[in-house]
PDB file of C-alpha atoms and ligand atoms in Angstrom:
ATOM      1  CA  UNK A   1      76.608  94.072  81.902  1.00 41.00           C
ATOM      2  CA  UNK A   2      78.245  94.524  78.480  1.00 42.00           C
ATOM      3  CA  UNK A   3      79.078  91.851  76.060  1.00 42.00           C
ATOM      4  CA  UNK A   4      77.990  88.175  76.858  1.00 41.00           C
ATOM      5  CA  UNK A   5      80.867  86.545  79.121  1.00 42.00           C
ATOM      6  CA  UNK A   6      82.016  82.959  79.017  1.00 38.00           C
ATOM      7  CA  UNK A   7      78.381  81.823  79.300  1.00 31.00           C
ATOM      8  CA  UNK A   8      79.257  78.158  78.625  1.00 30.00           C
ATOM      9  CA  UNK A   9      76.208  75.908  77.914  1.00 28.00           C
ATOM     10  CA  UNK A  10      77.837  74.116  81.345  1.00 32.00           C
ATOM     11  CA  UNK A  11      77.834  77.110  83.339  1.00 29.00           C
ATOM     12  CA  UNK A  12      74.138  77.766  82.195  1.00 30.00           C
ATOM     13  CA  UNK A  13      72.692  74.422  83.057  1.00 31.00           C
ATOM     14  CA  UNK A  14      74.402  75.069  86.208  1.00 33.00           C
ATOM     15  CA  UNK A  15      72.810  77.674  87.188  1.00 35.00           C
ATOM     16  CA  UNK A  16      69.251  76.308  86.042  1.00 35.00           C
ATOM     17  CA  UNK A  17      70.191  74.128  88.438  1.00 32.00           C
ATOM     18  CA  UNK A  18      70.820  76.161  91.120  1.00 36.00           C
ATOM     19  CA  UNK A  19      67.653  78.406  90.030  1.00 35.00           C
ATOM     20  CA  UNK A  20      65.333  75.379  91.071  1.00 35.00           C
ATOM     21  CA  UNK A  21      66.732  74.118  93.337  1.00 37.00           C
ATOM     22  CA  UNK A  22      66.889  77.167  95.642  1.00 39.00           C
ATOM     23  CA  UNK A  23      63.849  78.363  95.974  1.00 38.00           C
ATOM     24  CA  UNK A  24      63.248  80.998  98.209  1.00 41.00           C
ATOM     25  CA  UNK A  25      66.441  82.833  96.509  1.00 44.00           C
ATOM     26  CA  UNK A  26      66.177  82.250  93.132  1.00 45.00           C
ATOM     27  CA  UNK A  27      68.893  84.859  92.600  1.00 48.00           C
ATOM     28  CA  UNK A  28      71.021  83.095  95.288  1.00 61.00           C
ATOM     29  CA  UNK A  29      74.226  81.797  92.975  1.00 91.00           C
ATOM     30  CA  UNK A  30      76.752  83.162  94.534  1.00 96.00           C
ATOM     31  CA  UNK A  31      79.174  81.629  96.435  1.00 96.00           C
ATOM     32  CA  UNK A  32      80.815  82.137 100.114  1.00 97.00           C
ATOM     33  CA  UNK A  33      84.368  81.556 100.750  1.00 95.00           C
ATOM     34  CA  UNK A  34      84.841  78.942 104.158  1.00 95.00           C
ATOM     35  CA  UNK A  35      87.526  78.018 106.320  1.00 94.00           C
ATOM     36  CA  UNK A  36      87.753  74.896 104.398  1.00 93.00           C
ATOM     37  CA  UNK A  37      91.477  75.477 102.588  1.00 88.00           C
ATOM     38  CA  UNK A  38      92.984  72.981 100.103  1.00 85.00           C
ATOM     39  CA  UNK A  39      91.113  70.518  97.755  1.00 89.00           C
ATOM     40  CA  UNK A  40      87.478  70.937  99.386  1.00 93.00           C
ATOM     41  CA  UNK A  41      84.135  69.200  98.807  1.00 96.00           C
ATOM     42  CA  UNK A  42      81.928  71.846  96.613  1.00 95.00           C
ATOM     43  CA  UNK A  43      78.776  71.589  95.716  1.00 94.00           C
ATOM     44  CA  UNK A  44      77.508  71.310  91.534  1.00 92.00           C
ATOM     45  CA  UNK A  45      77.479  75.319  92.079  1.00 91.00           C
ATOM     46  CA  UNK A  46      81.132  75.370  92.831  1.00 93.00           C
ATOM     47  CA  UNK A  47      80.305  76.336  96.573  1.00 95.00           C
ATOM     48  CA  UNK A  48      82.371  74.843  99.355  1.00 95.00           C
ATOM     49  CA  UNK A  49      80.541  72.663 100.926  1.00 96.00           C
ATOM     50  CA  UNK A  50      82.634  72.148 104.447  1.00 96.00           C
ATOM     51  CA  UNK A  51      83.834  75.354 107.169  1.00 95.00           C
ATOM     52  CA  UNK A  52      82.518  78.025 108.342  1.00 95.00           C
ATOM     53  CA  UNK A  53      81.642  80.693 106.160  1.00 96.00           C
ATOM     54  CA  UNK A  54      83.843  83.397 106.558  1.00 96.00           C
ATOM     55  CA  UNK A  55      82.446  87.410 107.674  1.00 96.00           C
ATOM     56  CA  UNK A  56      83.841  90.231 109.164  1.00 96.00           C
ATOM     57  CA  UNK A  57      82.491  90.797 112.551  1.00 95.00           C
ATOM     58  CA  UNK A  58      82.184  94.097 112.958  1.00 95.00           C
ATOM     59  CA  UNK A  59      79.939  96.571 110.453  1.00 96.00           C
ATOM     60  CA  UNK A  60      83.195  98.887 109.451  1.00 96.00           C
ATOM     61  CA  UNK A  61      86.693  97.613 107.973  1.00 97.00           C
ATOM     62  CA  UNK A  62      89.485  99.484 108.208  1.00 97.00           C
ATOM     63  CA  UNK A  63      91.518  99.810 104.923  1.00 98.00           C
ATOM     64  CA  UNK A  64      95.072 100.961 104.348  1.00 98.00           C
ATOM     65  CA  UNK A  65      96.546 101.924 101.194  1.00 98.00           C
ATOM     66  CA  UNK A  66     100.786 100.970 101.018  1.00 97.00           C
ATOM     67  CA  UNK A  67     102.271 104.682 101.244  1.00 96.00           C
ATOM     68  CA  UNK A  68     104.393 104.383  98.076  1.00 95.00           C
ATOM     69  CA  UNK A  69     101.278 103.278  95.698  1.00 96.00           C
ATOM     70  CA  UNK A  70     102.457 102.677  92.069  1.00 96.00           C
ATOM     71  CA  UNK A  71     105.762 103.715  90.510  1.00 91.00           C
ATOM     72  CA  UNK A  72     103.307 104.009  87.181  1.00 89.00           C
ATOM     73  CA  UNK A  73     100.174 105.238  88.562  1.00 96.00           C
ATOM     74  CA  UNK A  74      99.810 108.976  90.413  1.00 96.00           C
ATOM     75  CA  UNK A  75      98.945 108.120  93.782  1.00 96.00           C
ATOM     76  CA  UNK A  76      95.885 110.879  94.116  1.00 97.00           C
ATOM     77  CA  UNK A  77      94.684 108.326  91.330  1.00 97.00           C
ATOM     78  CA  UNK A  78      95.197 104.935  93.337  1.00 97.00           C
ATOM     79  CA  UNK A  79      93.691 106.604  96.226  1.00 97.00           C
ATOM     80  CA  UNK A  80      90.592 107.687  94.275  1.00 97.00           C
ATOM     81  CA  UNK A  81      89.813 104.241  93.006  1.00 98.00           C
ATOM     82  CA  UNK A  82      90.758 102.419  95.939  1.00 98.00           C
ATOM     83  CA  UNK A  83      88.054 104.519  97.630  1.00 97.00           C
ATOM     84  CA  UNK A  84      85.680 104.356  95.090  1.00 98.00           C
ATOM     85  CA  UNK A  85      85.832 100.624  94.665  1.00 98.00           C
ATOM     86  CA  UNK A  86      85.363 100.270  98.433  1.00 98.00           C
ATOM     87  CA  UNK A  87      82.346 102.541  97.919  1.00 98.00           C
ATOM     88  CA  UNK A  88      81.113 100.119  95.560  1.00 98.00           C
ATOM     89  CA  UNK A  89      80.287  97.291  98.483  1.00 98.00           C
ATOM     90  CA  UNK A  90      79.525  99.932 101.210  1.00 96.00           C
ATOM     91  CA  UNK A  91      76.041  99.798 102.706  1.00 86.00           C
ATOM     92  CA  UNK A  92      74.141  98.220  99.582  1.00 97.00           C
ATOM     93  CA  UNK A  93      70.574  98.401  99.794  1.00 97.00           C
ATOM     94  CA  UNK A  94      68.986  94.666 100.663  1.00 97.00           C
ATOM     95  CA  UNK A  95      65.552  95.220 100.033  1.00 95.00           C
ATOM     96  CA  UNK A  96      64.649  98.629 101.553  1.00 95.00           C
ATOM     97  CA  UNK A  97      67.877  98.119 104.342  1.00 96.00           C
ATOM     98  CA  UNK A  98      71.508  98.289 103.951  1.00 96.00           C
ATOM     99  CA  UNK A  99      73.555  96.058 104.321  1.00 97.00           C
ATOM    100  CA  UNK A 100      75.611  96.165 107.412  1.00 97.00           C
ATOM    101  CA  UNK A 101      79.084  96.348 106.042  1.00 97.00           C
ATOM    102  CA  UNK A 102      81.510  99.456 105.381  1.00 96.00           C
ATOM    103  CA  UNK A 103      84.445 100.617 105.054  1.00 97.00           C
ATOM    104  CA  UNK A 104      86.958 103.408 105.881  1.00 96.00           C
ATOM    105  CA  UNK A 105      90.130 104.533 104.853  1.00 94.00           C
ATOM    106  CA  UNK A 106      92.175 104.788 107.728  1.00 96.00           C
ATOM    107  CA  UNK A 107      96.228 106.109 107.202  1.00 96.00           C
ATOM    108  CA  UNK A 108      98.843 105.040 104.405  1.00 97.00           C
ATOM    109  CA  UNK A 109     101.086 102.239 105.944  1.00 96.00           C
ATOM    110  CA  UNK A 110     104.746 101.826 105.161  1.00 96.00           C
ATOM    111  CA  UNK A 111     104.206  98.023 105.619  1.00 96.00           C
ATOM    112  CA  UNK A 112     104.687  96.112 102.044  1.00 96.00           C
ATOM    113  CA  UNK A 113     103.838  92.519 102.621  1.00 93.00           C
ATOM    114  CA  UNK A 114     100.719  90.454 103.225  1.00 92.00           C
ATOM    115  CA  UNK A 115     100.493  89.554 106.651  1.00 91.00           C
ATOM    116  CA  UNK A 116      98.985  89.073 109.769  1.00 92.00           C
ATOM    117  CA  UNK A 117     100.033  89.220 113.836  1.00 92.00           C
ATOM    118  CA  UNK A 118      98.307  87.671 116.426  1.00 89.00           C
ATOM    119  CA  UNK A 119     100.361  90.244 119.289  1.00 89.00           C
ATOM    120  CA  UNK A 120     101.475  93.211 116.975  1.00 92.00           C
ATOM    121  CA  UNK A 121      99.762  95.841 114.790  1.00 94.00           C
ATOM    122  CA  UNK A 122      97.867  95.039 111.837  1.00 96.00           C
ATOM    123  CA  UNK A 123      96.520  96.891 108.574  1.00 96.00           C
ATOM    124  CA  UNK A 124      94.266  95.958 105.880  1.00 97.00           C
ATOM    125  CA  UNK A 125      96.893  96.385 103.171  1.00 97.00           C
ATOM    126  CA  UNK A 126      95.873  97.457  99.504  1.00 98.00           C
ATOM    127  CA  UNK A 127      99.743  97.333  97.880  1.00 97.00           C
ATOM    128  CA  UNK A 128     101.051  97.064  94.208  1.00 97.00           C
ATOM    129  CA  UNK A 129     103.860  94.472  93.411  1.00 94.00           C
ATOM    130  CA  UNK A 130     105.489  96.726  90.721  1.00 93.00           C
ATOM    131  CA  UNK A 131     108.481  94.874  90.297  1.00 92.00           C
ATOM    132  CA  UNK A 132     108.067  90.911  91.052  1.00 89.00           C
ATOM    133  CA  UNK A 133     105.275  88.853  91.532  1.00 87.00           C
ATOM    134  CA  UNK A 134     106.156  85.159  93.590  1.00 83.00           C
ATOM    135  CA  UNK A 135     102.578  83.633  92.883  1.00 81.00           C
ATOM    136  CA  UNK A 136     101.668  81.048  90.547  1.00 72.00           C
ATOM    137  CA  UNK A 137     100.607  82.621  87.195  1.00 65.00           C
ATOM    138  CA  UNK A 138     103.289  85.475  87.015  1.00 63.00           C
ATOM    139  CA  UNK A 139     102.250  87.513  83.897  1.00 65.00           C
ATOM    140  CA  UNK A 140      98.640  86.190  83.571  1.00 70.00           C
ATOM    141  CA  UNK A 141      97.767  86.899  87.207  1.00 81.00           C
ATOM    142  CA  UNK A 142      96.628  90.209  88.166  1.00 88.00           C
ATOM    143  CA  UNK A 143      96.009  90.288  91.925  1.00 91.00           C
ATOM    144  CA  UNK A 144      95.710  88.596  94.901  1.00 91.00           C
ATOM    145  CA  UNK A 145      93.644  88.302  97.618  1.00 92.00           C
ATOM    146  CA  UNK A 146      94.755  87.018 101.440  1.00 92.00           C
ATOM    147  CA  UNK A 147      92.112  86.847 103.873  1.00 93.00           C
ATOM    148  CA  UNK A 148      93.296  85.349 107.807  1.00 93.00           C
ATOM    149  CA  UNK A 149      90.652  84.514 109.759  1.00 92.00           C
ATOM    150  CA  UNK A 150      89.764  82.610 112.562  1.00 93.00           C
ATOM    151  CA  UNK A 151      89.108  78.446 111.673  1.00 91.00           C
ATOM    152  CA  UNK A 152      86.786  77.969 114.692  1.00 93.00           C
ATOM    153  CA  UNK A 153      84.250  80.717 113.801  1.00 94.00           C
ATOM    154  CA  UNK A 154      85.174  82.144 110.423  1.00 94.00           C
ATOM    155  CA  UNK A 155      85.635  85.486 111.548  1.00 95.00           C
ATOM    156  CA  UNK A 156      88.164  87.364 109.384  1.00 95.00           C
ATOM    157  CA  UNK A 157      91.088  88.954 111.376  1.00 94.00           C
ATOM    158  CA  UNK A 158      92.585  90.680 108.690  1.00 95.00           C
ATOM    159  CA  UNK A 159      92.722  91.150 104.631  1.00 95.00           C
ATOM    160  CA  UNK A 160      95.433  92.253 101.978  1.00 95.00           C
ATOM    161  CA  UNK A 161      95.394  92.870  98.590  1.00 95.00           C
ATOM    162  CA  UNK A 162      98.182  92.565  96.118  1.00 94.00           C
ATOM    163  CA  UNK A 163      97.880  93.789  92.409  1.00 94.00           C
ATOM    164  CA  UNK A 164     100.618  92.651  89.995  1.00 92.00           C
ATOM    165  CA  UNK A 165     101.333  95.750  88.522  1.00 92.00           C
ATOM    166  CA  UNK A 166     104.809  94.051  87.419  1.00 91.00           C
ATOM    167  CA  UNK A 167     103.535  91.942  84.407  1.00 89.00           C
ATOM    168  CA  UNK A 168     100.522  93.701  84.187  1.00 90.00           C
ATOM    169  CA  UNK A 169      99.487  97.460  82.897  1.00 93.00           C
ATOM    170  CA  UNK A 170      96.970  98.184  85.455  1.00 95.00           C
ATOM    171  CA  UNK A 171      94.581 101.551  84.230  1.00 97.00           C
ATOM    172  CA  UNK A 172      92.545 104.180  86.166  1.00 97.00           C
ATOM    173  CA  UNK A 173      91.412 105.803  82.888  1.00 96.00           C
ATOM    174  CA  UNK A 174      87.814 105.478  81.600  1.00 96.00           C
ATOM    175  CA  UNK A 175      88.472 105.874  78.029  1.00 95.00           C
ATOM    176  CA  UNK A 176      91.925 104.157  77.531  1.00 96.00           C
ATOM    177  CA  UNK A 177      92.028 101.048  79.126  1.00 96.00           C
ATOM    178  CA  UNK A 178      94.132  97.895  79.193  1.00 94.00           C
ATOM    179  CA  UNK A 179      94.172  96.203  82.745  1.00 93.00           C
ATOM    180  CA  UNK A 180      91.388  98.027  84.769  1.00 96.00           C
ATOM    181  CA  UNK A 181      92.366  98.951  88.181  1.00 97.00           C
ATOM    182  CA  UNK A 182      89.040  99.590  89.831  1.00 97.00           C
ATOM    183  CA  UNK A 183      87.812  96.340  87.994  1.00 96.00           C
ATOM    184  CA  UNK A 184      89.812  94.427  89.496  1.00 95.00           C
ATOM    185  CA  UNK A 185      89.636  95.922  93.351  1.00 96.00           C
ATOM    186  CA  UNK A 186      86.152  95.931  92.855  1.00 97.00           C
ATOM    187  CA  UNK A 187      86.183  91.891  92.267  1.00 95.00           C
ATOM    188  CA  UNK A 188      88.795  91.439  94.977  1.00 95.00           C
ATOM    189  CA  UNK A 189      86.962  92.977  97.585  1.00 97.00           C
ATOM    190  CA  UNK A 190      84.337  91.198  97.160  1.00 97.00           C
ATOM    191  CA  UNK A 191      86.656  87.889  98.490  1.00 95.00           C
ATOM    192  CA  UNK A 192      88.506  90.601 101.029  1.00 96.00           C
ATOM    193  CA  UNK A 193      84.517  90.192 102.160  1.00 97.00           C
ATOM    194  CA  UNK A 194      84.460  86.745 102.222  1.00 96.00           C
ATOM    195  CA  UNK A 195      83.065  86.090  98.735  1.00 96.00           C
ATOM    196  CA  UNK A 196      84.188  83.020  96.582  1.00 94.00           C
ATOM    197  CA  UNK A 197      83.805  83.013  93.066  1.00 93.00           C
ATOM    198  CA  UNK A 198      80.384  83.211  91.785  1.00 95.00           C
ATOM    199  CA  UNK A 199      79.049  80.958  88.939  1.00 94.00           C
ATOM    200  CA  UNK A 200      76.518  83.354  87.700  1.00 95.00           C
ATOM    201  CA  UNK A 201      78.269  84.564  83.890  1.00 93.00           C
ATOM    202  CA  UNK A 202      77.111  88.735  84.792  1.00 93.00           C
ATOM    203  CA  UNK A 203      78.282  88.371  88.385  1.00 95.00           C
ATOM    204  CA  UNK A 204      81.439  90.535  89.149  1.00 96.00           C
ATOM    205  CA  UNK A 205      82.658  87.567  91.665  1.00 95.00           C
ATOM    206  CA  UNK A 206      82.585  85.816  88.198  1.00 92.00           C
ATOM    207  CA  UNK A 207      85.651  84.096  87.632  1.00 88.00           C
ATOM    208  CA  UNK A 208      86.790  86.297  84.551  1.00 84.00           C
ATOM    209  CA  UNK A 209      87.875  89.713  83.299  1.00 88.00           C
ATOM    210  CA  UNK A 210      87.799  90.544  79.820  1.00 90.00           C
ATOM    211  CA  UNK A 211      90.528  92.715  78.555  1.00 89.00           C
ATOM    212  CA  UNK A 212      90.253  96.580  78.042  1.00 93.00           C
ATOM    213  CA  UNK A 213      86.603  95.737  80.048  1.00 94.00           C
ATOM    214  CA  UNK A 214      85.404  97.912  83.130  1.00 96.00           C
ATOM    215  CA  UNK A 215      82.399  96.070  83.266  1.00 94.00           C
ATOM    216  CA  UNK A 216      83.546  95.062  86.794  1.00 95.00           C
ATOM    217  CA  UNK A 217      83.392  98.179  88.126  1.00 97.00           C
ATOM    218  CA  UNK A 218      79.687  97.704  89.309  1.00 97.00           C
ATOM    219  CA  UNK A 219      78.279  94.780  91.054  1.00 98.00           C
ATOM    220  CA  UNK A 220      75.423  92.648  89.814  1.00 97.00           C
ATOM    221  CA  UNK A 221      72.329  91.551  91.775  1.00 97.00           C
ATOM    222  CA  UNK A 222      73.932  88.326  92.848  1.00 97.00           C
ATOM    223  CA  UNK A 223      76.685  90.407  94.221  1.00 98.00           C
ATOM    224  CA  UNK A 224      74.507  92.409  95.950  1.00 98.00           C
ATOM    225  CA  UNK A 225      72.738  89.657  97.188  1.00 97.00           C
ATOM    226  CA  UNK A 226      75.609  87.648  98.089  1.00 98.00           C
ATOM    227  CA  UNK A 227      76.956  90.948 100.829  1.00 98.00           C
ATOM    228  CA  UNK A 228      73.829  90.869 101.396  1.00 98.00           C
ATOM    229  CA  UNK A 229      73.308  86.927 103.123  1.00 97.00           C
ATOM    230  CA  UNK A 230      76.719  87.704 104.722  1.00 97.00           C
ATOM    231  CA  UNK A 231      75.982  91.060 106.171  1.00 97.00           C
ATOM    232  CA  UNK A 232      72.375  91.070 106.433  1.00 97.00           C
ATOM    233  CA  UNK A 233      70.267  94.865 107.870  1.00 96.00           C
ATOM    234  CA  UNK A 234      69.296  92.845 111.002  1.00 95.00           C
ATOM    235  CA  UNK A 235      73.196  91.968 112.379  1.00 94.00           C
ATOM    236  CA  UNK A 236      74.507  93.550 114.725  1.00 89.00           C
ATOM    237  CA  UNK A 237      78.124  94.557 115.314  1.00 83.00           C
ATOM    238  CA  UNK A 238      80.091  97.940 116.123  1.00 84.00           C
ATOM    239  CA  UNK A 239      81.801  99.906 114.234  1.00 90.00           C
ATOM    240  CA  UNK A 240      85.273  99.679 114.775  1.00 90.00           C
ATOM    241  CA  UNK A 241      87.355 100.175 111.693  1.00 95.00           C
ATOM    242  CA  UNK A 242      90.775  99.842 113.548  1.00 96.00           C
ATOM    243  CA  UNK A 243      92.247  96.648 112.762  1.00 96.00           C
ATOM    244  CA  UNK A 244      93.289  93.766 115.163  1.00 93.00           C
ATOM    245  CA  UNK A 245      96.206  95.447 117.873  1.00 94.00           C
ATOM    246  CA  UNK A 246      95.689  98.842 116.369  1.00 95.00           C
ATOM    247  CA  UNK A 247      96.941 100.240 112.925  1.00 95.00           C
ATOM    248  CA  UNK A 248     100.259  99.551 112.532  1.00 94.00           C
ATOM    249  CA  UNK A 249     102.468 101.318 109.795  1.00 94.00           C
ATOM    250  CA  UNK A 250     105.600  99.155 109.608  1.00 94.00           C
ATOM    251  CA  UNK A 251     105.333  95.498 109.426  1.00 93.00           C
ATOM    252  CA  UNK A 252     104.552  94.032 112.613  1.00 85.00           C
ATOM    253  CA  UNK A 253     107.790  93.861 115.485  1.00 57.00           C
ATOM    254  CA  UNK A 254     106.850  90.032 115.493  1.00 50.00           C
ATOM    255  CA  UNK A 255     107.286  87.247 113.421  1.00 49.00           C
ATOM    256  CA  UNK A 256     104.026  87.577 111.078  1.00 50.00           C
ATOM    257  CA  UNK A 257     102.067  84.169 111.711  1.00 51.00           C
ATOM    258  CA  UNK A 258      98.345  82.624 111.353  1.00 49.00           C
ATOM    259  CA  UNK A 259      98.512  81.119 114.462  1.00 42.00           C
ATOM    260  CA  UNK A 260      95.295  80.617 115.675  1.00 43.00           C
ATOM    261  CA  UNK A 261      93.265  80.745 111.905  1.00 46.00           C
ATOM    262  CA  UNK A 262      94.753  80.260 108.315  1.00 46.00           C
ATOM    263  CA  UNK A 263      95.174  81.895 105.142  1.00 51.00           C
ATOM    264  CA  UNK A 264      93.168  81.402 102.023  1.00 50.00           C
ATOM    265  CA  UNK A 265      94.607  83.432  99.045  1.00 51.00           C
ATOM    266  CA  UNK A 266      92.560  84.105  95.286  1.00 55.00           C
ATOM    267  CA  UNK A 267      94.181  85.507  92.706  1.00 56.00           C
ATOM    268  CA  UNK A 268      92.777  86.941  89.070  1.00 53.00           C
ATOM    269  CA  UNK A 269      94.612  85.323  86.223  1.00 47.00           C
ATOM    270  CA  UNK A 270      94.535  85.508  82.540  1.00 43.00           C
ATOM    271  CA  UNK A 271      94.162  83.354  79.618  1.00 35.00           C
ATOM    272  CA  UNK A 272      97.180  83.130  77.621  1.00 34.00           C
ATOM    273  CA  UNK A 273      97.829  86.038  75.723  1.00 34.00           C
ATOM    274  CA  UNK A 274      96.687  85.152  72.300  1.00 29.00           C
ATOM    275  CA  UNK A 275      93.311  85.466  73.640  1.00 29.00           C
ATOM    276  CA  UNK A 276      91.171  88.570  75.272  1.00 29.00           C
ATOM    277  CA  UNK A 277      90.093  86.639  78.181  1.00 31.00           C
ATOM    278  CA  UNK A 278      91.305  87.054  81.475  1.00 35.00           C
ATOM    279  CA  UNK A 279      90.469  84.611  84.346  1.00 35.00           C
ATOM    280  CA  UNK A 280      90.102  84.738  87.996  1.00 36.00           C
ATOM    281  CA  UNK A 281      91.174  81.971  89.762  1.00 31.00           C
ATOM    282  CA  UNK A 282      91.265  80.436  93.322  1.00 29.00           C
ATOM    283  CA  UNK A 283      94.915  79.426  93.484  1.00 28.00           C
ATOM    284  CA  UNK A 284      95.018  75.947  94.015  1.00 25.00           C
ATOM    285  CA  UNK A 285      91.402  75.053  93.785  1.00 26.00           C
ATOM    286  CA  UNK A 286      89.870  72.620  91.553  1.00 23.00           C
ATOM    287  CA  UNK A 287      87.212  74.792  90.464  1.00 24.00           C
ATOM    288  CA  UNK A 288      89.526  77.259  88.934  1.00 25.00           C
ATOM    289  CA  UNK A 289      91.569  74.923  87.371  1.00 21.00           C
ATOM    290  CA  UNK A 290      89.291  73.760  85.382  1.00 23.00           C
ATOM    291  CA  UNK A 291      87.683  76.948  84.299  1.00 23.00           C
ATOM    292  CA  UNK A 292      91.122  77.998  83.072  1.00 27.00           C
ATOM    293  CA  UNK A 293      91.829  74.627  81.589  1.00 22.00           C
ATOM    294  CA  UNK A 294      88.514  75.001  79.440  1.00 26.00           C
ATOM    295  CA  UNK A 295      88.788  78.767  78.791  1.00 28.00           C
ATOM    296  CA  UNK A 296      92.626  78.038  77.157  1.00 24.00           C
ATOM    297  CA  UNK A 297      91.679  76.142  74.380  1.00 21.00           C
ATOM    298  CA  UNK A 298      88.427  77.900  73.409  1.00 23.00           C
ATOM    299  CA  UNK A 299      89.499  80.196  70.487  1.00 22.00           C
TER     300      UNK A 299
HETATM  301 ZN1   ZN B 301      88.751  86.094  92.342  1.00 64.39          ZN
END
């Protein structure tokens, strides 16, 4: 991928690290997201160390884009790259075998909110927030991630993504770019998978997005390798791409609740705006604390 990428002398003795120490999967960097929520124990890779790693059970997701789309954006446009970028993770090839995750696009929903219902309709929401954003970063955060799933196995029950489309110019062109849309799908699903961020600098699960950049349009090999270990050739699962109740287009008739698993969110921030550098971050996670903390003052 393009232009070298917050390769911190840190980051790469990390991952020298990591290089020896696994050895079967030298490649292996990349990170899982778990059921463990809050301040949890991670390993010197960044990796949560505690839960159960969380995977969709089935081998197709069904995905939903919000019906109104972007004020800004033409929605044949939206719907193009939301496809594409779901394109981008379907059936990669692991070695002569693909892996055993897909996706379709099932019907626009009227529903505009994350959320998930243990005895109503769901849908796997891609939405824009084009006028307010409640999450911690406002301007400097550029989506949002919310994956519920199931604490006792890790099995996700349902995933929504929110771009912030309000503080942010979010682009589908190829030529003119500022914020790039399919960039930063691309990135998100890989945590609507059940990806954390990844340490390795080229990864797209890399904690970072460079301005005017669609270098995250394509995964990496630790990407692929990461959907890969989750959703392996040999699992087994059917292919049922409604979500949990059935599709539902309004928000669900009851009270939306976790009940019965919990919600982890990640979000992709940026660096303050004097500098080109925009960050991902796990809201309220260590780990991405400190990558912003050490990415802000490095000129
Ligand atoms: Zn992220």
């Amino acid at each position: 991928m393009g232009a070298p990428r917050r390769a911190t002398l840190r980051f790469t003795s990390i991952a020298i690290g990591v290089a020896l120490a696994i050895v079967a999967s030298p490649a292996a960097a990349f990170c899982r997201s778990t059921t463990c929520t809050g301040d949890c124990p991670r390993d010197a890779d960044g990796c949560k160390t505690t839960g159960k790693q969380l995977f969709w059970p089935g081998v197709c997701v069904g995905v939903s884009l919000q019906r109104d789309g972007s004020v800004n954006i033409p929605i044949a446009d939206v719907r193009s790259v939301v496809a594409t970028s779901f394109a981008t993770w379907s059936a990669l090839d692991c070695g002569g075998a693909a892996a055993t995750i897909s996706f379709s696009q099932l019907a626009d929903v009227s529903c505009h909110q994350t959320e998930f219902n243990t005895s109503a309709p769901n849908a796997n929401i891609i939405l824009f927030q084009d006028t307010q954003w409640h999450y911690k970063g406002v301007d400097n955060t550029l989506a949002k991630t919310t994956v519920t799933f199931d604490a006792k196995t890790g099995e996700i029950l349902d995933a929504d993504i929110e771009l912030n489309h309000a503080y942010n110019e979010l682009t589908v062109s190829d030529t003119t770019v500022v914020v790039d849309l399919q960039s930063v799908l691309t990135h998100e699903i890989g945590h609507f998978i059940g990806l954390d961020h990844s340490p390795d600098p080229d990864a797209t699960m890399f904690a970072g997005y460079d301005d005017g950049s669609t270098n995250l349009r394509t995964l990496e090999a630790d990407d692929i390798a990461a959907a890969c270990a989750v959703y392996p050739p040999t699992r087994s699962g059917k292919c049922e791409p409604a979500p949990r109740n059935g599709l539902g287009d309004a928000c669900g008739a009851s009270a939306p609740t976790t009940s019965g698993g919990e919600t982890s969110g990640c979000a992709i921030a940026a660096a303050p705006s004097n500098t080109a550098n925009r960050l991902l971050s796990l809201l309220g996670l260590g780990l991405a604390l400190r990558v912003r903390r050490r990415d802000r003052f490095r000129s």
